[in-house]
mmCIF file of C-alpha atoms in Angstrom:
data_model
loop_
_atom_site.group_PDB
_atom_site.id
_atom_site.type_symbol
_atom_site.label_atom_id
_atom_site.label_comp_id
_atom_site.label_asym_id
_atom_site.label_seq_id
_atom_site.Cartn_x
_atom_site.Cartn_y
_atom_site.Cartn_z
ATOM 1 C CA MET N 244 0.157 0.109 0.129
ATOM 2 C CA SER N 245 1.400 3.115 -1.311
ATOM 3 C CA ALA N 246 0.475 6.410 0.106
ATOM 4 C CA ALA N 247 0.609 10.137 -0.657
ATOM 5 C CA THR N 248 1.480 12.626 0.982
ATOM 6 C CA ALA N 249 -1.458 13.915 2.847
ATOM 7 C CA THR N 250 -1.829 15.713 6.652
ATOM 8 C CA LEU N 251 -5.405 15.445 8.310
ATOM 9 C CA ALA N 252 -6.326 18.670 9.492
ATOM 10 C CA VAL N 253 -8.459 18.820 11.855
ATOM 11 C CA ALA N 254 -7.601 21.135 15.240
ATOM 12 C CA GLY N 255 -6.406 19.303 18.219
ATOM 13 C CA CYS N 256 -3.890 16.423 15.890
ATOM 14 C CA ALA N 257 -1.261 18.765 14.799
ATOM 15 C CA GLY N 258 -0.296 21.618 17.925
ATOM 16 C CA ASP N 259 0.418 19.230 20.812
ATOM 17 C CA ALA N 260 3.602 19.982 23.415
ATOM 18 C CA GLY N 261 6.960 20.509 21.003
ATOM 19 C CA SER N 262 6.737 21.037 17.354
ATOM 20 C CA ASP N 263 6.826 17.695 15.420
ATOM 21 C CA ASP N 264 9.120 18.831 13.467
ATOM 22 C CA ASP N 265 11.682 15.902 12.155
ATOM 23 C CA SER N 266 13.739 18.096 9.577
ATOM 24 C CA ASN N 267 17.191 16.254 9.937
ATOM 25 C CA GLU N 268 16.646 13.524 12.333
ATOM 26 C CA THR N 269 18.300 11.179 11.788
ATOM 27 C CA ASP N 270 21.379 12.480 10.829
ATOM 28 C CA GLY N 271 21.631 12.207 7.783
ATOM 29 C CA ASP N 272 22.261 8.725 8.102
ATOM 30 C CA ASP N 273 19.128 8.066 5.428
ATOM 31 C CA SER N 274 18.659 4.031 5.428
ATOM 32 C CA TYR N 275 15.699 3.207 7.138
ATOM 33 C CA GLY N 276 16.282 -0.402 6.669
ATOM 34 C CA ASP N 277 19.993 -2.616 5.191
ATOM 35 C CA PHE N 278 18.036 -5.074 3.000
ATOM 36 C CA ASP N 279 17.301 -6.281 0.108
ATOM 37 C CA GLU N 280 14.656 -4.677 -2.027
ATOM 38 C CA ASP N 281 13.782 -7.503 -3.860
ATOM 39 C CA GLU N 282 13.269 -9.310 -0.085
ATOM 40 C CA PRO N 283 9.217 -9.915 1.330
ATOM 41 C CA SER N 284 7.932 -8.253 4.276
ATOM 42 C CA GLU N 285 7.013 -9.901 7.035
ATOM 43 C CA ALA N 286 3.519 -10.479 6.247
ATOM 44 C CA PRO N 287 0.285 -8.466 8.914
ATOM 45 C CA PRO N 288 -1.544 -11.587 9.979
ATOM 46 C CA ASP N 289 2.176 -12.188 11.809
ATOM 47 C CA LEU N 290 2.241 -8.541 13.483
ATOM 48 C CA ALA N 291 -1.487 -8.751 14.898
ATOM 49 C CA GLY N 292 -0.102 -8.783 18.351
ATOM 50 C CA THR N 293 2.373 -7.922 20.671
ATOM 51 C CA TRP N 294 5.843 -6.870 18.182
ATOM 52 C CA ASP N 295 8.415 -5.385 20.621
ATOM 53 C CA ASP N 296 7.548 -6.004 24.760
ATOM 54 C CA PHE N 297 11.222 -3.950 25.196
ATOM 55 C CA GLU N 298 12.413 -6.812 27.677
ATOM 56 C CA ASP N 299 15.519 -6.187 25.781
ATOM 57 C CA LEU N 300 16.420 -2.987 24.526
ATOM 58 C CA ASP N 301 19.830 -3.415 22.291
ATOM 59 C CA ASP N 302 17.497 -2.821 19.165
ATOM 60 C CA TRP N 303 16.854 0.439 20.121
ATOM 61 C CA ALA N 304 18.528 3.267 19.425
ATOM 62 C CA PRO N 305 17.886 6.542 21.272
ATOM 63 C CA MET N 306 18.101 10.140 20.273
ATOM 64 C CA ASP N 307 17.853 13.579 21.549
ATOM 65 C CA GLY N 308 16.586 12.134 24.924
ATOM 66 C CA SER N 309 17.755 8.608 26.176
ATOM 67 C CA LEU N 310 16.611 5.500 26.803
ATOM 68 C CA ASP N 311 16.884 3.415 29.862
ATOM 69 C CA ALA N 312 15.262 0.204 31.455
ATOM 70 C CA ASP N 313 13.157 0.772 34.039
ATOM 71 C CA THR N 314 12.013 -2.608 36.111
ATOM 72 C CA ASP N 315 9.911 -0.506 38.538
ATOM 73 C CA GLN N 316 7.388 1.158 36.356
ATOM 74 C CA TYR N 317 5.636 -1.701 33.608
ATOM 75 C CA PHE N 318 2.451 -2.362 31.562
ATOM 76 C CA GLU N 319 3.621 -6.470 31.328
ATOM 77 C CA GLY N 320 6.674 -8.586 32.518
ATOM 78 C CA SER N 321 9.765 -7.328 34.180
ATOM 79 C CA GLN N 322 10.321 -2.985 32.930
ATOM 80 C CA SER N 323 9.499 -0.754 30.607
ATOM 81 C CA ALA N 324 11.229 1.341 28.317
ATOM 82 C CA LEU N 325 11.548 5.132 29.685
ATOM 83 C CA ILE N 326 12.515 7.743 26.896
ATOM 84 C CA SER N 327 13.558 10.943 29.285
ATOM 85 C CA VAL N 328 13.533 14.566 27.361
ATOM 86 C CA PRO N 329 16.081 17.599 29.184
ATOM 87 C CA GLU N 330 14.976 20.819 28.648
ATOM 88 C CA SER N 331 18.097 21.260 25.961
ATOM 89 C CA ALA N 332 15.710 19.500 24.107
ATOM 90 C CA ASN N 333 12.670 19.608 22.824
ATOM 91 C CA SER N 334 11.442 16.077 22.187
ATOM 92 C CA GLY N 335 12.937 12.252 23.157
ATOM 93 C CA ARG N 336 13.282 9.730 20.371
ATOM 94 C CA ILE N 337 14.041 6.221 20.133
ATOM 95 C CA ILE N 338 14.485 3.977 16.593
ATOM 96 C CA ARG N 339 14.512 0.754 15.545
ATOM 97 C CA THR N 340 16.046 -0.281 12.598
ATOM 98 C CA LEU N 341 14.833 -3.563 10.802
ATOM 99 C CA SER N 342 16.298 -6.181 9.354
ATOM 100 C CA SER N 343 13.488 -6.692 7.445
ATOM 101 C CA PRO N 344 11.103 -4.856 6.285
ATOM 102 C CA LEU N 345 7.671 -4.988 7.716
ATOM 103 C CA ASP N 346 4.454 -5.700 5.842
ATOM 104 C CA CYS N 347 1.710 -3.139 8.217
ATOM 105 C CA SER N 348 -0.249 -1.958 5.304
ATOM 106 C CA GLU N 349 -3.113 -3.960 7.005
ATOM 107 C CA VAL N 350 -2.274 -2.928 10.540
ATOM 108 C CA VAL N 351 -1.945 -0.348 13.194
ATOM 109 C CA PRO N 352 0.823 0.831 15.724
ATOM 110 C CA GLY N 353 0.093 1.193 19.471
ATOM 111 C CA LEU N 354 1.748 0.868 22.783
ATOM 112 C CA ALA N 355 0.972 0.309 26.610
ATOM 113 C CA MET N 356 1.760 3.989 27.632
ATOM 114 C CA ALA N 357 2.979 6.435 31.046
ATOM 115 C CA SER N 358 4.095 9.546 31.672
ATOM 116 C CA ASP N 359 5.213 12.518 33.937
ATOM 117 C CA GLY N 360 2.670 15.127 31.815
ATOM 118 C CA PRO N 361 0.536 16.243 28.893
ATOM 119 C CA GLY N 362 1.512 14.704 26.384
ATOM 120 C CA ALA N 363 0.288 12.907 22.653
ATOM 121 C CA PRO N 364 3.296 10.904 21.469
ATOM 122 C CA SER N 365 4.168 9.434 18.822
ATOM 123 C CA ILE N 366 4.347 6.289 16.577
ATOM 124 C CA GLN N 367 5.996 7.108 13.208
ATOM 125 C CA LEU N 368 6.408 3.939 10.568
ATOM 126 C CA TRP N 369 8.721 4.278 7.830
ATOM 127 C CA ASP N 370 9.573 2.946 4.887
ATOM 128 C CA GLU N 371 13.003 2.770 3.228
ATOM 129 C CA ASP N 372 12.639 6.280 1.674
ATOM 130 C CA GLY N 373 12.474 7.659 4.189
ATOM 131 C CA ALA N 374 8.735 8.753 3.763
ATOM 132 C CA LYS N 375 6.418 7.920 6.880
ATOM 133 C CA ALA N 376 3.351 7.560 8.575
ATOM 134 C CA GLU N 377 2.457 9.266 11.766
ATOM 135 C CA TYR N 378 0.475 7.354 15.001
ATOM 136 C CA ARG N 379 -0.670 9.297 17.906
ATOM 137 C CA GLN N 380 -2.621 9.114 20.956
ATOM 138 C CA GLU N 381 -2.546 11.875 24.167
ATOM 139 C CA THR N 382 -1.168 10.802 27.478
ATOM 140 C CA ASP N 383 -0.683 12.391 31.092
ATOM 141 C CA ALA N 384 -0.166 12.391 34.460
ATOM 142 C CA THR N 385 -2.956 10.712 35.870
ATOM 143 C CA HIS N 386 -3.547 8.077 33.192
ATOM 144 C CA PRO N 387 -3.396 4.230 33.351
ATOM 145 C CA PHE N 388 -0.399 2.371 32.340
ATOM 146 C CA VAL N 389 -2.313 0.289 30.053
ATOM 147 C CA ARG N 390 -3.072 -0.066 25.900
ATOM 148 C CA ARG N 391 -3.550 3.174 23.980
ATOM 149 C CA ASN N 392 -5.492 2.802 21.012
ATOM 150 C CA PHE N 393 -3.002 4.897 18.883
ATOM 151 C CA GLY N 394 -5.311 6.876 15.300
ATOM 152 C CA LEU N 395 -3.686 7.800 12.280
ATOM 153 C CA SER N 396 -2.614 11.230 12.414
ATOM 154 C CA LYS N 397 -0.628 11.910 9.065
ATOM 155 C CA TYR N 398 1.253 10.980 6.200
ATOM 156 C CA GLU N 399 4.790 12.461 5.499
ATOM 157 C CA GLY N 400 6.122 11.103 1.663
ATOM 158 C CA ASP N 401 4.870 8.831 -0.956
ATOM 159 C CA VAL N 402 5.255 6.120 2.349
ATOM 160 C CA ASP N 403 4.662 2.446 1.320
ATOM 161 C CA LEU N 404 3.786 0.719 4.457
ATOM 162 C CA SER N 405 4.683 -2.556 2.854
ATOM 163 C CA ARG N 406 7.909 -2.011 2.948
ATOM 164 C CA ILE N 407 8.678 -0.763 6.091
ATOM 165 C CA GLY N 408 11.954 0.131 7.307
ATOM 166 C CA GLU N 409 11.973 2.108 10.726
ATOM 167 C CA ILE N 410 9.907 2.168 13.520
ATOM 168 C CA HIS N 411 10.485 5.801 15.220
ATOM 169 C CA VAL N 412 8.087 6.643 19.445
ATOM 170 C CA VAL N 413 9.023 9.519 19.435
ATOM 171 C CA HIS N 414 8.003 12.322 23.211
ATOM 172 C CA TRP N 415 7.096 15.954 22.332
ATOM 173 C CA THR N 416 7.663 18.067 25.163
ATOM 174 C CA GLY N 417 8.502 21.027 24.381
ATOM 175 C CA ASP N 418 11.365 23.657 24.587
ATOM 176 C CA GLU N 419 10.826 24.780 28.522
ATOM 177 C CA PHE N 420 10.333 21.587 30.204
ATOM 178 C CA GLU N 421 11.673 17.837 31.261
ATOM 179 C CA GLY N 422 9.880 15.226 30.805
ATOM 180 C CA GLN N 423 9.120 11.663 30.253
ATOM 181 C CA LEU N 424 7.265 8.834 29.236
ATOM 182 C CA TRP N 425 7.164 4.638 29.658
ATOM 183 C CA VAL N 426 6.626 2.598 27.134
ATOM 184 C CA ASP N 427 5.590 -1.327 26.958
ATOM 185 C CA ASP N 428 3.960 -3.566 25.053
ATOM 186 C CA LEU N 429 4.567 -2.409 21.349
ATOM 187 C CA TYR N 430 1.885 -4.388 19.044
ATOM 188 C CA PHE N 431 -0.526 -4.490 15.596
ATOM 189 C CA SER N 432 -4.691 -4.669 15.290
ATOM 190 C CA PRO N 433 -6.226 -4.642 12.430
ATOM 191 C CA ARG N 434 -7.231 -2.087 10.366
ATOM 192 C CA SER N 435 -10.464 -1.581 8.713
ATOM 193 C CA GLU N 436 -10.433 -1.391 5.595
ATOM 194 C CA GLU N 437 -13.537 0.497 4.484
ATOM 195 C CA GLY N 438 -13.653 3.340 7.152
ATOM 196 C CA LYS N 439 -15.870 2.722 10.619
ATOM 197 C CA ILE N 440 -18.018 5.798 12.078
ATOM 198 C CA GLN N 441 -19.486 6.617 14.817
ATOM 199 C CA ILE N 442 -21.564 9.359 15.975
ATOM 200 C CA GLN N 443 -22.279 10.328 19.629
ATOM 201 C CA PHE N 444 -23.292 13.169 21.511
ATOM 202 C CA HIS N 445 -21.930 14.078 25.204
ATOM 203 C CA GLY N 446 -23.990 14.242 28.601
ATOM 204 C CA GLY N 447 -27.477 14.060 27.280
ATOM 205 C CA TYR N 448 -28.714 17.239 26.159
ATOM 206 C CA GLU N 449 -31.741 17.980 25.089
ATOM 207 C CA GLU N 450 -30.884 19.928 21.855
ATOM 208 C CA ASP N 451 -29.571 15.536 21.503
ATOM 209 C CA TYR N 452 -33.484 15.199 20.716
ATOM 210 C CA THR N 453 -35.146 18.525 19.404
ATOM 211 C CA VAL N 454 -30.940 19.264 16.916
ATOM 212 C CA ALA N 455 -29.527 16.814 16.408
ATOM 213 C CA TYR N 456 -32.059 13.758 16.288
ATOM 214 C CA PRO N 457 -33.634 14.908 13.276
ATOM 215 C CA ILE N 458 -31.150 15.812 10.898
ATOM 216 C CA LEU N 459 -29.594 12.922 11.732
ATOM 217 C CA ALA N 460 -33.346 10.593 10.658
ATOM 218 C CA GLN N 461 -33.883 13.204 7.842
ATOM 219 C CA HIS N 462 -30.682 10.577 6.890
ATOM 220 C CA ASP N 463 -31.222 7.315 8.201
ATOM 221 C CA LEU N 464 -28.534 7.749 10.828
ATOM 222 C CA GLU N 465 -28.556 6.600 13.665
ATOM 223 C CA ALA N 466 -25.814 7.844 17.345
ATOM 224 C CA THR N 467 -25.556 7.049 20.395
ATOM 225 C CA THR N 468 -25.660 9.429 23.133
ATOM 226 C CA PHE N 469 -24.594 9.453 27.057
ATOM 227 C CA VAL N 470 -26.766 10.482 29.874
ATOM 228 C CA ALA N 471 -25.148 11.998 33.153
ATOM 229 C CA THR N 472 -28.114 9.530 34.864
ATOM 230 C CA ASN N 473 -28.813 11.525 37.347
ATOM 231 C CA ARG N 474 -29.767 15.007 35.247
ATOM 232 C CA VAL N 475 -32.359 12.769 33.309
ATOM 233 C CA ARG N 476 -35.512 14.445 33.897
ATOM 234 C CA GLU N 477 -37.692 12.494 34.600
ATOM 235 C CA THR N 478 -40.615 15.186 32.313
ATOM 236 C CA GLN N 479 -40.548 17.461 30.295
ATOM 237 C CA ASN N 480 -41.664 20.496 33.124
ATOM 238 C CA ALA N 481 -38.710 19.176 35.054
ATOM 239 C CA GLU N 482 -36.086 21.657 35.797
ATOM 240 C CA GLY N 483 -32.493 21.270 33.685
ATOM 241 C CA ASP N 484 -32.016 21.024 29.796
ATOM 242 C CA ARG N 485 -30.403 17.400 29.359
ATOM 243 C CA LEU N 486 -32.919 15.007 28.125
ATOM 244 C CA THR N 487 -36.625 13.317 29.207
ATOM 245 C CA VAL N 488 -37.278 9.555 29.233
ATOM 246 C CA GLU N 489 -39.822 10.221 27.224
ATOM 247 C CA GLN N 490 -37.336 11.905 25.253
ATOM 248 C CA LEU N 491 -34.801 8.944 25.183
ATOM 249 C CA ASP N 492 -37.237 6.411 25.156
ATOM 250 C CA GLU N 493 -38.134 7.624 21.366
ATOM 251 C CA LEU N 494 -34.107 7.274 21.155
ATOM 252 C CA ALA N 495 -33.457 3.782 22.038
ATOM 253 C CA ASP N 496 -36.481 3.323 19.705
ATOM 254 C CA ALA N 497 -34.905 4.996 17.093
ATOM 255 C CA GLY N 498 -32.155 3.185 16.744
ATOM 256 C CA TRP N 499 -30.044 5.205 19.117
ATOM 257 C CA THR N 500 -27.560 3.666 21.719
ATOM 258 C CA VAL N 501 -28.550 5.005 24.979
ATOM 259 C CA GLY N 502 -24.993 4.177 27.278
ATOM 260 C CA SER N 503 -23.747 6.210 30.759
ATOM 261 C CA TYR N 504 -21.878 9.330 31.524
ATOM 262 C CA GLY N 505 -22.079 8.799 34.928
ATOM 263 C CA ARG N 506 -24.627 9.762 37.568
ATOM 264 C CA ARG N 507 -23.451 12.953 37.584
ATOM 265 C CA GLY N 508 -21.225 14.086 34.388
ATOM 266 C CA LEU N 509 -18.480 14.947 36.284
ATOM 267 C CA GLN N 510 -15.210 14.328 35.056
ATOM 268 C CA SER N 511 -13.461 11.762 37.074
ATOM 269 C CA THR N 512 -10.838 14.208 38.673
ATOM 270 C CA ASP N 513 -13.179 16.127 39.831
ATOM 271 C CA VAL N 514 -15.477 13.356 42.277
ATOM 272 C CA ASP N 515 -13.798 12.177 44.998
ATOM 273 C CA PRO N 516 -12.826 9.534 44.608
ATOM 274 C CA ASP N 517 -14.341 7.459 47.484
ATOM 275 C CA GLU N 518 -17.209 7.973 45.093
ATOM 276 C CA ARG N 519 -15.505 6.707 41.765
ATOM 277 C CA GLU N 520 -16.565 3.169 41.452
ATOM 278 C CA ALA N 521 -20.662 4.538 42.770
ATOM 279 C CA ASP N 522 -20.557 7.103 40.088
ATOM 280 C CA VAL N 523 -19.469 4.404 37.556
ATOM 281 C CA TYR N 524 -21.670 1.625 38.597
ATOM 282 C CA GLU N 525 -24.558 3.338 39.742
ATOM 283 C CA ALA N 526 -25.272 4.626 36.389
ATOM 284 C CA VAL N 527 -24.969 1.376 34.415
ATOM 285 C CA ASP N 528 -28.170 0.063 37.049
ATOM 286 C CA TRP N 529 -30.266 2.791 36.188
ATOM 287 C CA LEU N 530 -29.721 2.102 32.427
ATOM 288 C CA ASN N 531 -30.161 -1.744 33.500
ATOM 289 C CA ASP N 532 -33.229 -1.051 35.636
ATOM 290 C CA ARG N 533 -34.952 0.682 32.727
ATOM 291 C CA GLY N 534 -34.278 -1.771 29.477
ATOM 292 C CA TYR N 535 -31.998 0.403 27.291
ATOM 293 C CA ASP N 536 -28.949 -1.984 25.796
ATOM 294 C CA GLY N 537 -26.240 1.057 26.045
ATOM 295 C CA ALA N 538 -25.482 0.418 29.308
ATOM 296 C CA GLY N 539 -22.341 -2.027 28.762
ATOM 297 C CA PHE N 540 -20.862 1.989 27.471
ATOM 298 C CA PHE N 541 -18.838 4.412 28.638
ATOM 299 C CA ALA N 542 -17.915 8.059 28.147
ATOM 300 C CA PHE N 543 -15.010 9.434 30.041
ATOM 301 C CA PRO N 544 -16.554 13.177 30.588
ATOM 302 C CA GLY N 545 -14.231 15.503 29.426
ATOM 303 C CA GLY N 546 -11.965 12.750 28.631
ATOM 304 C CA ARG N 547 -10.476 12.933 31.895
ATOM 305 C CA ILE N 548 -8.684 9.502 32.958
ATOM 306 C CA GLU N 549 -7.765 8.181 36.553
ATOM 307 C CA ASP N 550 -7.140 4.544 37.682
ATOM 308 C CA ARG N 551 -9.220 4.304 40.131
ATOM 309 C CA GLY N 552 -12.623 5.214 38.415
ATOM 310 C CA TYR N 553 -11.028 3.582 35.036
ATOM 311 C CA GLU N 554 -10.691 0.294 36.874
ATOM 312 C CA ALA N 555 -14.574 0.275 37.825
ATOM 313 C CA VAL N 556 -15.068 1.531 33.657
ATOM 314 C CA THR N 557 -13.682 -1.348 32.732
ATOM 315 C CA GLU N 558 -15.153 -3.755 35.832
ATOM 316 C CA ALA N 559 -18.353 -2.840 34.615
ATOM 317 C CA HIS N 560 -18.459 -2.343 30.433
ATOM 318 C CA ASP N 561 -17.494 -3.472 27.681
ATOM 319 C CA LEU N 562 -16.539 -0.676 26.525
ATOM 320 C CA ALA N 563 -15.246 2.993 26.700
ATOM 321 C CA PHE N 564 -14.471 6.314 25.219
ATOM 322 C CA ALA N 565 -11.597 8.619 25.418
ATOM 323 C CA GLY N 566 -8.583 10.416 23.890
ATOM 324 C CA ARG N 567 -8.098 11.481 20.830
ATOM 325 C CA PHE N 568 -7.525 10.880 16.721
ATOM 326 C CA PRO N 569 -8.551 9.465 13.939
ATOM 327 C CA SER N 570 -8.268 6.035 12.154
ATOM 328 C CA GLN N 571 -7.818 3.858 14.898
ATOM 329 C CA GLY N 572 -7.539 -0.346 14.363
ATOM 330 C CA HIS N 573 -9.238 -3.521 15.856
ATOM 331 C CA ALA N 574 -9.541 -1.582 19.393
ATOM 332 C CA ALA N 575 -6.518 -3.564 21.406
ATOM 333 C CA ASN N 576 -8.035 -1.728 24.424
ATOM 334 C CA PRO N 577 -11.745 -2.256 23.822
ATOM 335 C CA HIS N 578 -12.616 0.456 26.905
ATOM 336 C CA LEU N 579 -9.745 3.659 26.222
ATOM 337 C CA CYS N 580 -11.101 4.112 22.405
ATOM 338 C CA PRO N 581 -10.429 7.570 21.172
ATOM 339 C CA ARG N 582 -12.820 9.507 19.634
ATOM 340 C CA MET N 583 -12.152 13.440 18.065
ATOM 341 C CA THR N 584 -14.993 15.721 19.882
ATOM 342 C CA ASN N 585 -17.013 18.653 19.035
ATOM 343 C CA PRO N 586 -15.309 19.783 15.546
ATOM 344 C CA ASP N 587 -16.257 22.381 13.167
ATOM 345 C CA PRO N 588 -17.678 22.489 10.321
ATOM 346 C CA GLU N 589 -14.202 22.270 8.312
ATOM 347 C CA GLU N 590 -13.321 19.416 10.120
ATOM 348 C CA ALA N 591 -15.474 17.567 10.640
ATOM 349 C CA LEU N 592 -15.711 16.977 6.419
ATOM 350 C CA ASN N 593 -11.868 16.558 6.725
ATOM 351 C CA LEU N 594 -12.331 13.893 8.931
ATOM 352 C CA LEU N 595 -14.476 11.439 6.641
ATOM 353 C CA GLU N 596 -12.963 12.438 3.898
ATOM 354 C CA TRP N 597 -9.397 11.026 6.081
ATOM 355 C CA THR N 598 -11.354 8.640 7.303
ATOM 356 C CA ALA N 599 -12.693 7.144 3.782
ATOM 357 C CA THR N 600 -9.030 7.377 2.564
ATOM 358 C CA VAL N 601 -6.845 5.982 5.063
ATOM 359 C CA GLY N 602 -9.369 3.301 7.006
ATOM 360 C CA GLY N 603 -9.849 2.155 10.123
ATOM 361 C CA ILE N 604 -12.445 3.450 12.478
ATOM 362 C CA THR N 605 -13.340 7.408 13.452
ATOM 363 C CA THR N 606 -15.523 8.168 16.430
ATOM 364 C CA ILE N 607 -16.807 11.862 16.590
ATOM 365 C CA ALA N 608 -18.726 12.888 19.669
ATOM 366 C CA PHE N 609 -20.205 16.660 19.740
ATOM 367 C CA ASN N 610 -21.098 17.856 23.496
ATOM 368 C CA ARG N 611 -23.826 21.082 23.832
ATOM 369 C CA VAL N 612 -25.327 21.121 19.928
ATOM 370 C CA ASP N 613 -24.930 24.436 19.830
ATOM 371 C CA SER N 614 -25.217 26.643 15.839
ATOM 372 C CA GLU N 615 -21.751 25.718 15.187
ATOM 373 C CA ALA N 616 -22.469 22.088 16.150
ATOM 374 C CA GLN N 617 -25.434 21.769 14.129
ATOM 375 C CA THR N 618 -23.589 23.381 10.777
ATOM 376 C CA ALA N 619 -21.156 20.770 11.187
ATOM 377 C CA LEU N 620 -23.370 18.192 12.028
ATOM 378 C CA GLU N 621 -25.949 18.515 9.048
ATOM 379 C CA ALA N 622 -22.783 18.775 6.688
ATOM 380 C CA LEU N 623 -21.583 15.595 8.113
ATOM 381 C CA ALA N 624 -24.597 13.493 7.813
ATOM 382 C CA SER N 625 -25.478 14.673 3.904
ATOM 383 C CA GLU N 626 -21.395 13.961 3.333
ATOM 384 C CA LEU N 627 -21.874 10.527 5.097
ATOM 385 C CA SER N 628 -25.124 9.257 3.992
ATOM 386 C CA ALA N 629 -23.352 9.553 0.569
ATOM 387 C CA TYR N 630 -19.944 7.987 1.737
ATOM 388 C CA GLN N 631 -22.738 4.860 2.601
ATOM 389 C CA GLU N 632 -24.450 4.820 -0.910
ATOM 390 C CA GLU N 633 -21.385 4.859 -2.426
ATOM 391 C CA ASP N 634 -19.963 2.122 0.360
ATOM 392 C CA VAL N 635 -16.899 3.738 1.134
ATOM 393 C CA LEU N 636 -17.704 3.933 4.731
ATOM 394 C CA GLU N 637 -19.859 2.780 6.781
ATOM 395 C CA VAL N 638 -21.695 3.488 10.065
ATOM 396 C CA ILE N 639 -21.766 1.270 13.332
ATOM 397 C CA THR N 640 -22.527 1.229 16.752
ATOM 398 C CA PRO N 641 -20.999 0.900 20.140
ATOM 399 C CA GLN N 642 -22.439 -3.485 19.926
ATOM 400 C CA GLU N 643 -21.038 -3.513 16.939
ATOM 401 C CA MET N 644 -17.562 -1.678 17.456
ATOM 402 C CA VAL N 645 -17.549 -4.143 20.572
ATOM 403 C CA ASP N 646 -18.605 -7.935 19.045
ATOM 404 C CA GLU N 647 -16.298 -7.395 14.921
ATOM 405 C CA TYR N 648 -13.565 -4.825 16.001
ATOM 406 C CA VAL N 649 -12.356 -5.324 19.577
ATOM 407 C CA PHE N 650 -8.227 -7.382 19.554
#
């Protein structure tokens, strides 16, 4: 598979800490794998699963920052790889040059990772000519050390994913602060060739019914609304701006999924630690008691993740959403599936075009459906309907993702 130069122009995909300028990053070494041109690539089926467990770091070379084994913090095995970035550098990078080409045309790479601060580390797949595909996912100090599903954020050059010669793991920190990134379990997961789209609404606001529902129904599209169950109104006359039970019932009857945004819809880090489990479990009970089929699906309010709330979510749900970046592969961690939140109209169309071009799974989420979000949703629904008619994109539900796209 050869992919032309392309970058996804969506807010939040490129503007992370530090510069992602890769000029001169290999110190003049442009070999990108010293192997015969006719040597066959390692095939995608052989790549699915863990590819490097970082138990031996001899195959990896650091640039800018340092690379060390850390036996105190790891995902599996006995150690992780610690990438440390000094204040004098704006990124840390480790590189593995391959002795034979990898065929990554049908897979997406990912990592288990943890960090001491915010960022969006990348995995870069470089072909024999120095073109690359870049995959990213966000991280923060509160996040647990678990597998993360990376999304394809850009191509640089006419990259040939069937003949990858180098793998880079990069931690961007910027010019003004140091940073550490722990990585473990470099894996590959299958990638759906036909792009898949999920549409979501977070918070359970009444506009999901009054604005979004008519727009999507016009194009025979369904979505998921994640509701804060304590804020659902019993009647239209009840105070508040959230959905009513009657409105939720109508959405469910129309094929929408009704999932959980927690009991109160508060970011986990804003909830007393002793109440975090209750916020998760009581919402599940509320949805189950009322017969909604989305009790197994959760969206982290504000995308905030920390250990105690995350553990409760994994115990109570089949699928959960946090993080960002589009075009993920099959979910190696079904409890941290990325989503792109609140795109403007141009960004929404770019997301559809990108996913139609490169495949994978892109989840598009909105919080409040205000006038700008309404315009974006109208453009999204019209264009998505056209893509579906051409069999280029398919809209999937959380249950379909659980059934077919969890690795």
